[in-house]
PDB file of C-alpha atoms and ligand atoms in Angstrom:
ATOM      1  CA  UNK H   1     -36.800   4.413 102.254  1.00 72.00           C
ATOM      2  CA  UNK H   2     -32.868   3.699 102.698  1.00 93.00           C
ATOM      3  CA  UNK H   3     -31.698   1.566 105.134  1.00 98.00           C
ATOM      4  CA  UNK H   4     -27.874   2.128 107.154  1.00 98.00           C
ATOM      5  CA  UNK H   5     -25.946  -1.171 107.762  1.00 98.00           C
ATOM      6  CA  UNK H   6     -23.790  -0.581 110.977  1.00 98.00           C
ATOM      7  CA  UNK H   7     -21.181  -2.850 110.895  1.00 98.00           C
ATOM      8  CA  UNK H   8     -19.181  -3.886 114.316  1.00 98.00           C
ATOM      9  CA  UNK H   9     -15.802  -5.478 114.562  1.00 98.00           C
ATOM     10  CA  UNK H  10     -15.327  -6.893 117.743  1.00 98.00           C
ATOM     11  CA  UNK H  11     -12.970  -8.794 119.253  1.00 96.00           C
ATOM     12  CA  UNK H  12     -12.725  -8.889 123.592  1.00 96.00           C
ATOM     13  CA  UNK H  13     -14.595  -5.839 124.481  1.00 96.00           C
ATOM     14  CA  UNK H  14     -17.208  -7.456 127.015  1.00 96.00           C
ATOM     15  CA  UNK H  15     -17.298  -3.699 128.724  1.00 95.00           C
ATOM     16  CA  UNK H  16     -18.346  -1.954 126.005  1.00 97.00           C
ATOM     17  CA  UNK H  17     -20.726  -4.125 123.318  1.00 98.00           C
ATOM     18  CA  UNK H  18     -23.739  -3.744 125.055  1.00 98.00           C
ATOM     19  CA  UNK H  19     -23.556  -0.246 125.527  1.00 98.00           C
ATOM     20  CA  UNK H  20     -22.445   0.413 121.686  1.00 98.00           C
ATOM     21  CA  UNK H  21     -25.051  -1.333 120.741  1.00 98.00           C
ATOM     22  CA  UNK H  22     -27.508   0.751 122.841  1.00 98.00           C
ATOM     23  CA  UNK H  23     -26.013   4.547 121.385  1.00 98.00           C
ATOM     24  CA  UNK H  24     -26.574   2.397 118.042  1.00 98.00           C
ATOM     25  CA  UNK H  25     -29.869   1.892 118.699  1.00 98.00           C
ATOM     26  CA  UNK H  26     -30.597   5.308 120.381  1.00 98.00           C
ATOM     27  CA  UNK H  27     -29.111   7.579 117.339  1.00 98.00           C
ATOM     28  CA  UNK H  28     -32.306   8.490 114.795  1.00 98.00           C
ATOM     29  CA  UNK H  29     -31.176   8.604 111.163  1.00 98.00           C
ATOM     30  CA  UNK H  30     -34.682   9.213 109.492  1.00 97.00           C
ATOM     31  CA  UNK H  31     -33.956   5.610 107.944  1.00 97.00           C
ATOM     32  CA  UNK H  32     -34.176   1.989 109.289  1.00 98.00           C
ATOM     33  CA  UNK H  33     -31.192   0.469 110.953  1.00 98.00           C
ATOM     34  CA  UNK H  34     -29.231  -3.114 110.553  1.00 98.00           C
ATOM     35  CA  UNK H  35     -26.457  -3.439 113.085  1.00 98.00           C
ATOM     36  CA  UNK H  36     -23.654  -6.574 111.875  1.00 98.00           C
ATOM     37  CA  UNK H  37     -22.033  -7.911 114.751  1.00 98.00           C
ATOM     38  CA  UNK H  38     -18.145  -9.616 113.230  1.00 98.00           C
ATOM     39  CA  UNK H  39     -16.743 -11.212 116.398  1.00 98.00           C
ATOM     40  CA  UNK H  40     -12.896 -12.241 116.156  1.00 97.00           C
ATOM     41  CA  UNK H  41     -13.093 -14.884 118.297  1.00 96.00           C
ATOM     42  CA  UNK H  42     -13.462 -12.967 121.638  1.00 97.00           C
ATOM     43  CA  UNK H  43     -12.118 -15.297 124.968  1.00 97.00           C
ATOM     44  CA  UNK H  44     -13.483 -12.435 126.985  1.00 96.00           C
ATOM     45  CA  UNK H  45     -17.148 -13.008 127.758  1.00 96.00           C
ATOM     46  CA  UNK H  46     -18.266 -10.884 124.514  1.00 97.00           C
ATOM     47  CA  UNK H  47     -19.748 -13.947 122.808  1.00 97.00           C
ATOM     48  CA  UNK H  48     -21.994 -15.112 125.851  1.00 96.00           C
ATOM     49  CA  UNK H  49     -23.240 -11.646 125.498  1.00 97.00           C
ATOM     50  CA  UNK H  50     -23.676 -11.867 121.751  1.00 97.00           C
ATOM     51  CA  UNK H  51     -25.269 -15.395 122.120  1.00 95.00           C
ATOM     52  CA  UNK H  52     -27.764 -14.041 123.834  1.00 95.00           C
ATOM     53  CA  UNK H  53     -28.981 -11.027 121.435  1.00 94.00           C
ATOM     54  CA  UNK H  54     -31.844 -12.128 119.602  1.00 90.00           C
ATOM     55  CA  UNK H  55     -32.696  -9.523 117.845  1.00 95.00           C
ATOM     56  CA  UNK H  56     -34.301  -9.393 113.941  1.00 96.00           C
ATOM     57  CA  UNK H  57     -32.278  -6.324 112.842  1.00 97.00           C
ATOM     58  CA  UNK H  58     -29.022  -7.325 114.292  1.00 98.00           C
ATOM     59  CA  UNK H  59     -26.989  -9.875 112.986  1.00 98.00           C
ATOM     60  CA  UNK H  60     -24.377 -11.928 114.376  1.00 98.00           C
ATOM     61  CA  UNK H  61     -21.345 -13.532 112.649  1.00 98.00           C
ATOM     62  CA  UNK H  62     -18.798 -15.342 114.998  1.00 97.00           C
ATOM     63  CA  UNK H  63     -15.343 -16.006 113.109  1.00 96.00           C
ATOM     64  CA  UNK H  64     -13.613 -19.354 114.011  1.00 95.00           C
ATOM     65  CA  UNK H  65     -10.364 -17.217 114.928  1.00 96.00           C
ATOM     66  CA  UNK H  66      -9.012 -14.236 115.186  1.00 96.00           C
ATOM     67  CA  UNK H  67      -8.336 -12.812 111.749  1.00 96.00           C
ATOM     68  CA  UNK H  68      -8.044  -8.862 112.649  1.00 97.00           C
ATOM     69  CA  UNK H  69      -9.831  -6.296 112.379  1.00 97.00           C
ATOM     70  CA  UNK H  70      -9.482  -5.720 108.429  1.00 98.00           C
ATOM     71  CA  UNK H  71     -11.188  -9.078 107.720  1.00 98.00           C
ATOM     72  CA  UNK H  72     -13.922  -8.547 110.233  1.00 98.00           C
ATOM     73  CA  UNK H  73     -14.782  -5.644 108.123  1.00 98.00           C
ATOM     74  CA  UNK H  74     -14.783  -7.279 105.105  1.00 98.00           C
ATOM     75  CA  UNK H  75     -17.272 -10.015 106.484  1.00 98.00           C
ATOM     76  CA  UNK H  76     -19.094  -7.203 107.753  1.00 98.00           C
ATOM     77  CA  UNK H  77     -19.564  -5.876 104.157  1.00 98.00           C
ATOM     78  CA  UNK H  78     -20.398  -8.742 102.199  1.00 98.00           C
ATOM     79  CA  UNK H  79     -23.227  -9.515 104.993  1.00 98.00           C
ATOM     80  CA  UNK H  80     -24.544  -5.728 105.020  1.00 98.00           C
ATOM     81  CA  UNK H  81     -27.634  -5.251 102.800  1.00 98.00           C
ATOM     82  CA  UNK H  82     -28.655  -1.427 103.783  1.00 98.00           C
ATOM     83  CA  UNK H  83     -28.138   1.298 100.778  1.00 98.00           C
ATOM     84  CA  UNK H  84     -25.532   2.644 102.844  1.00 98.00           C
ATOM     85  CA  UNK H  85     -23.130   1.569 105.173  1.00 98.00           C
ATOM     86  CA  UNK H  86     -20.880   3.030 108.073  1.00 98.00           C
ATOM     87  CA  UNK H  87     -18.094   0.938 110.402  1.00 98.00           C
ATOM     88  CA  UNK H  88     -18.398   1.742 113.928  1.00 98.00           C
ATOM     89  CA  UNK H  89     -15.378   0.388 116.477  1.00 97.00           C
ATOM     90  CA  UNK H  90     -17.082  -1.640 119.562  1.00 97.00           C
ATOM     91  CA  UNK H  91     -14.919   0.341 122.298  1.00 94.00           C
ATOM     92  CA  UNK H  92     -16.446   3.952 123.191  1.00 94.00           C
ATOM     93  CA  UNK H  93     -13.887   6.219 121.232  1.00 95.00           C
ATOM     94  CA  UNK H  94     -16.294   7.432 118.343  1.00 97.00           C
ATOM     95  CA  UNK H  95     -20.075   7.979 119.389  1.00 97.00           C
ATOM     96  CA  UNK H  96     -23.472   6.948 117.299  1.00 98.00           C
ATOM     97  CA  UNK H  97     -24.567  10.620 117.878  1.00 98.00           C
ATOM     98  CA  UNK H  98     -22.134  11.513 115.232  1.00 98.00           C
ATOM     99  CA  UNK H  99     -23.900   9.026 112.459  1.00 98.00           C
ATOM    100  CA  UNK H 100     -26.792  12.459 111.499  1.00 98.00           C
ATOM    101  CA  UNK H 101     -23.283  14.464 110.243  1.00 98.00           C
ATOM    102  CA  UNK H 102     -21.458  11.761 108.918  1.00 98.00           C
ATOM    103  CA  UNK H 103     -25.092  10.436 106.811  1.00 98.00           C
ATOM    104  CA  UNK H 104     -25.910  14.494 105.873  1.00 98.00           C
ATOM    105  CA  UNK H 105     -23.302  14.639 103.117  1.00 98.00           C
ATOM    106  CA  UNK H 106     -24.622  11.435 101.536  1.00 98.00           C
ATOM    107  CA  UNK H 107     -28.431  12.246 102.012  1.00 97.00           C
ATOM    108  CA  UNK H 108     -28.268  15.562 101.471  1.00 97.00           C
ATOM    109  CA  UNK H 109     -24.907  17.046  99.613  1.00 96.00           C
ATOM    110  CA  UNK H 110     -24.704  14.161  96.575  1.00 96.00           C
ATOM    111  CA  UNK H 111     -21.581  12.433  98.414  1.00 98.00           C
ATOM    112  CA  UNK H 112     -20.535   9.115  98.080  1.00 98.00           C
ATOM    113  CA  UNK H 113     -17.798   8.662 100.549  1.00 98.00           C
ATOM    114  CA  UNK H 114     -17.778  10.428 104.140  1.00 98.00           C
ATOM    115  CA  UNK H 115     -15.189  10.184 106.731  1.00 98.00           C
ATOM    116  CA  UNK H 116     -15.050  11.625 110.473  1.00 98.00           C
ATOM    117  CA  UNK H 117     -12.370  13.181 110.960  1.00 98.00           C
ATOM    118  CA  UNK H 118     -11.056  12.837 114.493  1.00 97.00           C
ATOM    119  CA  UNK H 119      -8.080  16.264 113.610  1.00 97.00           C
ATOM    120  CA  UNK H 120      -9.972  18.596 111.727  1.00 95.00           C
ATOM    121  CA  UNK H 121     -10.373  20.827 114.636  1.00 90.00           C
ATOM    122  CA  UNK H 122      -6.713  19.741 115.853  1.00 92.00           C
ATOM    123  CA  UNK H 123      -5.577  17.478 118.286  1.00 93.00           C
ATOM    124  CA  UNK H 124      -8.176  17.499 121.128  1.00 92.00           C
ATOM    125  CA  UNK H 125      -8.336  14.557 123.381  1.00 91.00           C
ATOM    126  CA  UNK H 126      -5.805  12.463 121.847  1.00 92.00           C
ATOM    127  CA  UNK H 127      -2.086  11.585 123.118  1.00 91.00           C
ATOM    128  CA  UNK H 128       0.445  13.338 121.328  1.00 91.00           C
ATOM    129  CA  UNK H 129       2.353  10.281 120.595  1.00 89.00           C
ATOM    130  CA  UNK H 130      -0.779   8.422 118.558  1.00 90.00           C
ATOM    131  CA  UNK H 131      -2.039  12.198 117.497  1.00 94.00           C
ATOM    132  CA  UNK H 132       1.928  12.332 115.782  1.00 94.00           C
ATOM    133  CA  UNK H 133       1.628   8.766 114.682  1.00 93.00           C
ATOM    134  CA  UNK H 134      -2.063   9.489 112.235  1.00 95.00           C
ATOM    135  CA  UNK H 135      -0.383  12.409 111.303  1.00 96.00           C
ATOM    136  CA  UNK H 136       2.180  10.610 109.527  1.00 96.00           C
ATOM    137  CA  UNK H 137       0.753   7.985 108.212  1.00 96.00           C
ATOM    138  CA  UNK H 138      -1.890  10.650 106.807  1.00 97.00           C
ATOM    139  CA  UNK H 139       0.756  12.499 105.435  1.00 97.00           C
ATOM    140  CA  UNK H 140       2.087   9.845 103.591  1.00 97.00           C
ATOM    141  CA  UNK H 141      -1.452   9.155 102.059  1.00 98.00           C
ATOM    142  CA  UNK H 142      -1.481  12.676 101.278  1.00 98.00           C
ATOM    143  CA  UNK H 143       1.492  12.887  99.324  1.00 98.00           C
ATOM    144  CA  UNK H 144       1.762   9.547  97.616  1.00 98.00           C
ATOM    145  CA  UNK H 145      -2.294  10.149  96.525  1.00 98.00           C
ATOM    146  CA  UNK H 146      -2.207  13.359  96.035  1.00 97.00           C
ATOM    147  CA  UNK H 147      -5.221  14.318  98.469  1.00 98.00           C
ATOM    148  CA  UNK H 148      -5.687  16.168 101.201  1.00 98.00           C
ATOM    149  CA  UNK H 149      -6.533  14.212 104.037  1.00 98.00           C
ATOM    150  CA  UNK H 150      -6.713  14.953 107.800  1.00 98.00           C
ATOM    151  CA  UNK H 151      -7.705  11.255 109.372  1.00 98.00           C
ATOM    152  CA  UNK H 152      -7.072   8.409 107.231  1.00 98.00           C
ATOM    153  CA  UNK H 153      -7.051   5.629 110.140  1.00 96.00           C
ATOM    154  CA  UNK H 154     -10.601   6.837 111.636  1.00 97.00           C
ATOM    155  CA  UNK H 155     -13.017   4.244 112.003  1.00 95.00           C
ATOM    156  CA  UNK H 156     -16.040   6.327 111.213  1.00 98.00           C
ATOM    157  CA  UNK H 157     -15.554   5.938 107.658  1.00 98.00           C
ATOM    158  CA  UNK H 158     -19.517   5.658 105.369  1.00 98.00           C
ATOM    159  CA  UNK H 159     -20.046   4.822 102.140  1.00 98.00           C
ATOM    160  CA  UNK H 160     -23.036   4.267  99.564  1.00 98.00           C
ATOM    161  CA  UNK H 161     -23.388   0.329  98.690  1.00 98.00           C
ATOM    162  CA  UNK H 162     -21.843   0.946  95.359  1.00 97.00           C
ATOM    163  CA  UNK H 163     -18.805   2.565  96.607  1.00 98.00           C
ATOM    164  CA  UNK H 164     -17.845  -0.747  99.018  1.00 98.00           C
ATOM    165  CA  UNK H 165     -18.711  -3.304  95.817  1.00 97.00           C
ATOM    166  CA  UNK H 166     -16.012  -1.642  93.869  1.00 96.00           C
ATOM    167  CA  UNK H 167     -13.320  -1.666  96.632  1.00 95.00           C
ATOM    168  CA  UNK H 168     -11.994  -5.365  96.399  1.00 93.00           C
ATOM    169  CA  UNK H 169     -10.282  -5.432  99.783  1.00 97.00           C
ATOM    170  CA  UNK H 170      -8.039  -7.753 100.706  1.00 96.00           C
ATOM    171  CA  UNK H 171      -6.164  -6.734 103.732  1.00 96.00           C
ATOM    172  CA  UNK H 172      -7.023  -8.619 107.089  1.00 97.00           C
ATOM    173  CA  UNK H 173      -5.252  -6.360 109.558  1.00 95.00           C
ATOM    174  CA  UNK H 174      -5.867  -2.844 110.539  1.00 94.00           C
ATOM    175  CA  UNK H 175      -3.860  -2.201 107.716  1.00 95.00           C
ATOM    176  CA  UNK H 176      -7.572  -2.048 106.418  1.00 97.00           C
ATOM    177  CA  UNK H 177      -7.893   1.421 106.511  1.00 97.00           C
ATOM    178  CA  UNK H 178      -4.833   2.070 104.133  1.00 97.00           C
ATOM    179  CA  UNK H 179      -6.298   0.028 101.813  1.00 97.00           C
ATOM    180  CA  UNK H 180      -9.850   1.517 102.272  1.00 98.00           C
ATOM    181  CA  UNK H 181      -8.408   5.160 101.650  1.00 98.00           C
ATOM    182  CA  UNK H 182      -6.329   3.771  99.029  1.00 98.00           C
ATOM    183  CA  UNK H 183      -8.667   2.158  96.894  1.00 97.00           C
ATOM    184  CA  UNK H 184     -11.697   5.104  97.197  1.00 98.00           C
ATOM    185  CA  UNK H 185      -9.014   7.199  95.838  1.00 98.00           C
ATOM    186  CA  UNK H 186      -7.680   4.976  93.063  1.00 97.00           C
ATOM    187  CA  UNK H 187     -11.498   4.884  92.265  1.00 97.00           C
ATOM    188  CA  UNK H 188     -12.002   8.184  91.410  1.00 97.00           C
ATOM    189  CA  UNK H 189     -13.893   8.904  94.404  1.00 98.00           C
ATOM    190  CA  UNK H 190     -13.745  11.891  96.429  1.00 98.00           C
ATOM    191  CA  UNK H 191     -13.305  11.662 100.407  1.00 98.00           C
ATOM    192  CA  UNK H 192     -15.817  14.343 102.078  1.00 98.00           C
ATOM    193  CA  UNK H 193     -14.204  14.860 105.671  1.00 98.00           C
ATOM    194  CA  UNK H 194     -16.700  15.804 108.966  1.00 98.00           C
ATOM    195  CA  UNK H 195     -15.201  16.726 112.359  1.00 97.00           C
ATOM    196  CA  UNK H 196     -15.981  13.995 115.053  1.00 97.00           C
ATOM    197  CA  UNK H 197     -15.047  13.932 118.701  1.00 95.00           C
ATOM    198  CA  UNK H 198     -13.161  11.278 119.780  1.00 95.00           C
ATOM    199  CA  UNK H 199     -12.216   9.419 123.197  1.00 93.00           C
ATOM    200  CA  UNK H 200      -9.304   8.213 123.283  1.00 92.00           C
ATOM    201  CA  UNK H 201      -9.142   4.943 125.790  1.00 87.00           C
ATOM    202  CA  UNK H 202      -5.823   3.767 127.392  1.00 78.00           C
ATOM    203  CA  UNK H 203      -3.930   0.242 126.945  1.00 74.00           C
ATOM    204  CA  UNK H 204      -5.574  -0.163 130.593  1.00 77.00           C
ATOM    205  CA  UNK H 205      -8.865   0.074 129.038  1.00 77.00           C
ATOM    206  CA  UNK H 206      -8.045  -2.404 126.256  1.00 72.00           C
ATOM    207  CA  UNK H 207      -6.487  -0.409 123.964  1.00 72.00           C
ATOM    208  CA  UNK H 208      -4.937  -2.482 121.408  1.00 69.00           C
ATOM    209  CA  UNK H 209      -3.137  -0.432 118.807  1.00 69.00           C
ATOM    210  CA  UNK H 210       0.503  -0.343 119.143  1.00 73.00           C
ATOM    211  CA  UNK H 211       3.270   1.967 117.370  1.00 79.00           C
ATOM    212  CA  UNK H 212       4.389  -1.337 115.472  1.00 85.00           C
ATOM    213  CA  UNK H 213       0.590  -1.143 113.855  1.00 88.00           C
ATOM    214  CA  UNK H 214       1.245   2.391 112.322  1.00 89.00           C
ATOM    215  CA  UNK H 215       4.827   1.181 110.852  1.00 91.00           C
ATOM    216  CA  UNK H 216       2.853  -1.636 109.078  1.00 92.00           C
ATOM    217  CA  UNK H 217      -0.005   0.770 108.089  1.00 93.00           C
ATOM    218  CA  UNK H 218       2.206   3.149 106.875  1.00 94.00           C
ATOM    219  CA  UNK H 219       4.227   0.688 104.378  1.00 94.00           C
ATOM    220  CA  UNK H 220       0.858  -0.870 103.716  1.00 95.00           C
ATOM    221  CA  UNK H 221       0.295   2.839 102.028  1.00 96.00           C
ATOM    222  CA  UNK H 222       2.992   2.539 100.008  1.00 95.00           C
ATOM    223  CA  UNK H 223       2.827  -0.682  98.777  1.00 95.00           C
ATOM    224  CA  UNK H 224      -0.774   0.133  97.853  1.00 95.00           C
ATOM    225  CA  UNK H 225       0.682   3.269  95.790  1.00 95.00           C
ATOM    226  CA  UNK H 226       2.930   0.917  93.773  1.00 94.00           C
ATOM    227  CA  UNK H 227       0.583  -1.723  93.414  1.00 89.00           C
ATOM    228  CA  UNK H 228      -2.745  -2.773  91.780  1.00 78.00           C
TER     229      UNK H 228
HETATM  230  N1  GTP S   1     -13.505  -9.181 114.625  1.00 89.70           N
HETATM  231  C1  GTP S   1     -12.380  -8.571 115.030  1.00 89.70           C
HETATM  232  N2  GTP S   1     -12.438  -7.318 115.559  1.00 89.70           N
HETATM  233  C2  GTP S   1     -11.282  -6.731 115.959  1.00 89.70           C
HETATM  234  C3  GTP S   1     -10.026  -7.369 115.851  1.00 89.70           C
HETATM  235  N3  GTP S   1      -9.083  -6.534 116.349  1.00 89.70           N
HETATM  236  C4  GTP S   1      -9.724  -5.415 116.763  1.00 89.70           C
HETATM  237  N4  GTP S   1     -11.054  -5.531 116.528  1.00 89.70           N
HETATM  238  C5  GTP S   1     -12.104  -4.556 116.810  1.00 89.70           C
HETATM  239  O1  GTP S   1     -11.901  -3.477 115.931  1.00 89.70           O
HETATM  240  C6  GTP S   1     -12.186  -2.246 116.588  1.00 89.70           C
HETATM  241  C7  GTP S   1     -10.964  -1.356 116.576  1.00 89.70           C
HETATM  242  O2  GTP S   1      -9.964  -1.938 117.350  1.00 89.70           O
HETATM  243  P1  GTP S   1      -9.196  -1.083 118.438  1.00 89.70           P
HETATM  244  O3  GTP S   1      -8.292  -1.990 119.175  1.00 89.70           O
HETATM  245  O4  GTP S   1     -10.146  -0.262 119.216  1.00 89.70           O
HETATM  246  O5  GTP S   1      -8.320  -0.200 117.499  1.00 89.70           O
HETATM  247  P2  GTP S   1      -8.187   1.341 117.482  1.00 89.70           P
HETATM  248  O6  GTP S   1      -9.427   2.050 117.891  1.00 89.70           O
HETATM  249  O7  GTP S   1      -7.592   1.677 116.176  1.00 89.70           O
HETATM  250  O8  GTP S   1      -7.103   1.499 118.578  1.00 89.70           O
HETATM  251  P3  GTP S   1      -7.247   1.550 120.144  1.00 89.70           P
HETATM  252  O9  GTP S   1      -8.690   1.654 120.543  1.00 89.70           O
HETATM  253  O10 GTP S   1      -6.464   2.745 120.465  1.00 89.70           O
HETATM  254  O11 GTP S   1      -6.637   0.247 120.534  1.00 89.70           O
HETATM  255  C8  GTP S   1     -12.658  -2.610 117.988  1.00 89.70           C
HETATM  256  O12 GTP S   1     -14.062  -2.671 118.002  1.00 89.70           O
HETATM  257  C9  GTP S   1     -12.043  -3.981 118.204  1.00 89.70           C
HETATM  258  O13 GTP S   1     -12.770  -4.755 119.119  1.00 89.70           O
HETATM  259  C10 GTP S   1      -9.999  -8.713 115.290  1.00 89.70           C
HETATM  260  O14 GTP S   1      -8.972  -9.345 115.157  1.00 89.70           O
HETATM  261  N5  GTP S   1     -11.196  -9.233 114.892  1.00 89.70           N
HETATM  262 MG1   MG S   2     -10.513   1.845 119.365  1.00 89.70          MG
END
């Protein structure tokens, strides 16, 4: 029997942790289920909730500062123990119903690496601003690695234990997912893409991510190109 490590970075989202955690719980993957909590730090109110989640399969880590999300993730690995393990954002954008397609390709097709793809059935929901902003920085992943990508900065991004042991990541920002794609591919691994729907929230809803992020993520792919 395989077990899924669901690993959460979080930092300020006091509206939307509990009810993450429920469509975590509420999604049936045929295998048991370890949720890991990585909390930046929140000032919000997120922590009281977290403090109060005593719960054997979930587990809680509580950085002493903010460190972004890339380190969060990184935490979130080296605590994971399941055979295989997905990241899934704290906000509401990407939904635990997805996790059967996104696990299918690894259970079922031989795949190591699976990523939902939030523009493989075009732009949908999202702004056309942020939809032109992934496509760039995509691009540039596509070009400089030779793939053919269509979401690089999804969160929705599984892997089989082995995959993550090799990476050696290092970033701390959301830079991350550069350096995720980057080193799969540098690997020798293949990327299997799924289409996911996504949900787009506003800066009024706590959106975070600013143009000045994609600038950074997109040099981050070229310095990870050029470097080891
Ligand atoms: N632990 C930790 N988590 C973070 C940090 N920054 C962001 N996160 C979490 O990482 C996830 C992704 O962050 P978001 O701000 O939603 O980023 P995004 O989805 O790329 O962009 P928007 O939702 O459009 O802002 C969310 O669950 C955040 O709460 C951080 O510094 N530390
Ligand atoms: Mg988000």
């Amino acid at each position: 029997m395989k077990r899924l490590s669901v690993i959460v970075p979080v930092y300020n989202e006091k509206k939307t942790i509990q009810e993450i955690i429920r469509r975590i719980d509420h999604v049936d993957v045929g295998m048991e289920k370890e949720i890991i909590i990585v909390d930046g730090c929140s000032t919000d109110g997120t922590r009281e909730i977290l403090d109060k989640l005593k719960r054997k399969d979930i587990k809680v880590i509580i950085e002493k500062k903010r460190r972004g999300k890339g380190a969060a993730i990184r935490t979130g690995f080296k605590e994971a123990t399941g055979d295989i393990l997905l990241i899934q954002d704290a906000d509401l954008e990407v939904h635990p119903a997805e996790y059967p397609y996104l696990l299918s390709p690894i259970l079922n097709g031989g795949k190591r690496v699976v990523f939902g793809s939030r523009f493989l059935k075009g732009r949908g929901l999202t702004p056309r601003g942020s939809y032109i902003g992934n496509k760039l920085i995509t691009m540039a992943m596509n070009v400089l690695f030779f793939v053919n990508l269509t979401d690089i900065a999804t969160c929705h991004k599984v892997f089989t234990r082995d995959v993550v042991k090799r990476m050696n990541l290092r970033s701390n920002g959301f830079e991350i997912e550069a350096e995720i794609t980057a080193r799969i591919i540098k690997n020798g691994e293949r990327i299997y893409e799924v289409p996911i729907d996504y949900m787009p929230r506003t800066h009024q809803e706590g959106k975070k991510l600013h143009w000045r992020i994609g600038f950074k993520v997109l040099m981050s792919i070229i310095k990870f190109r050029f470097t080891r």
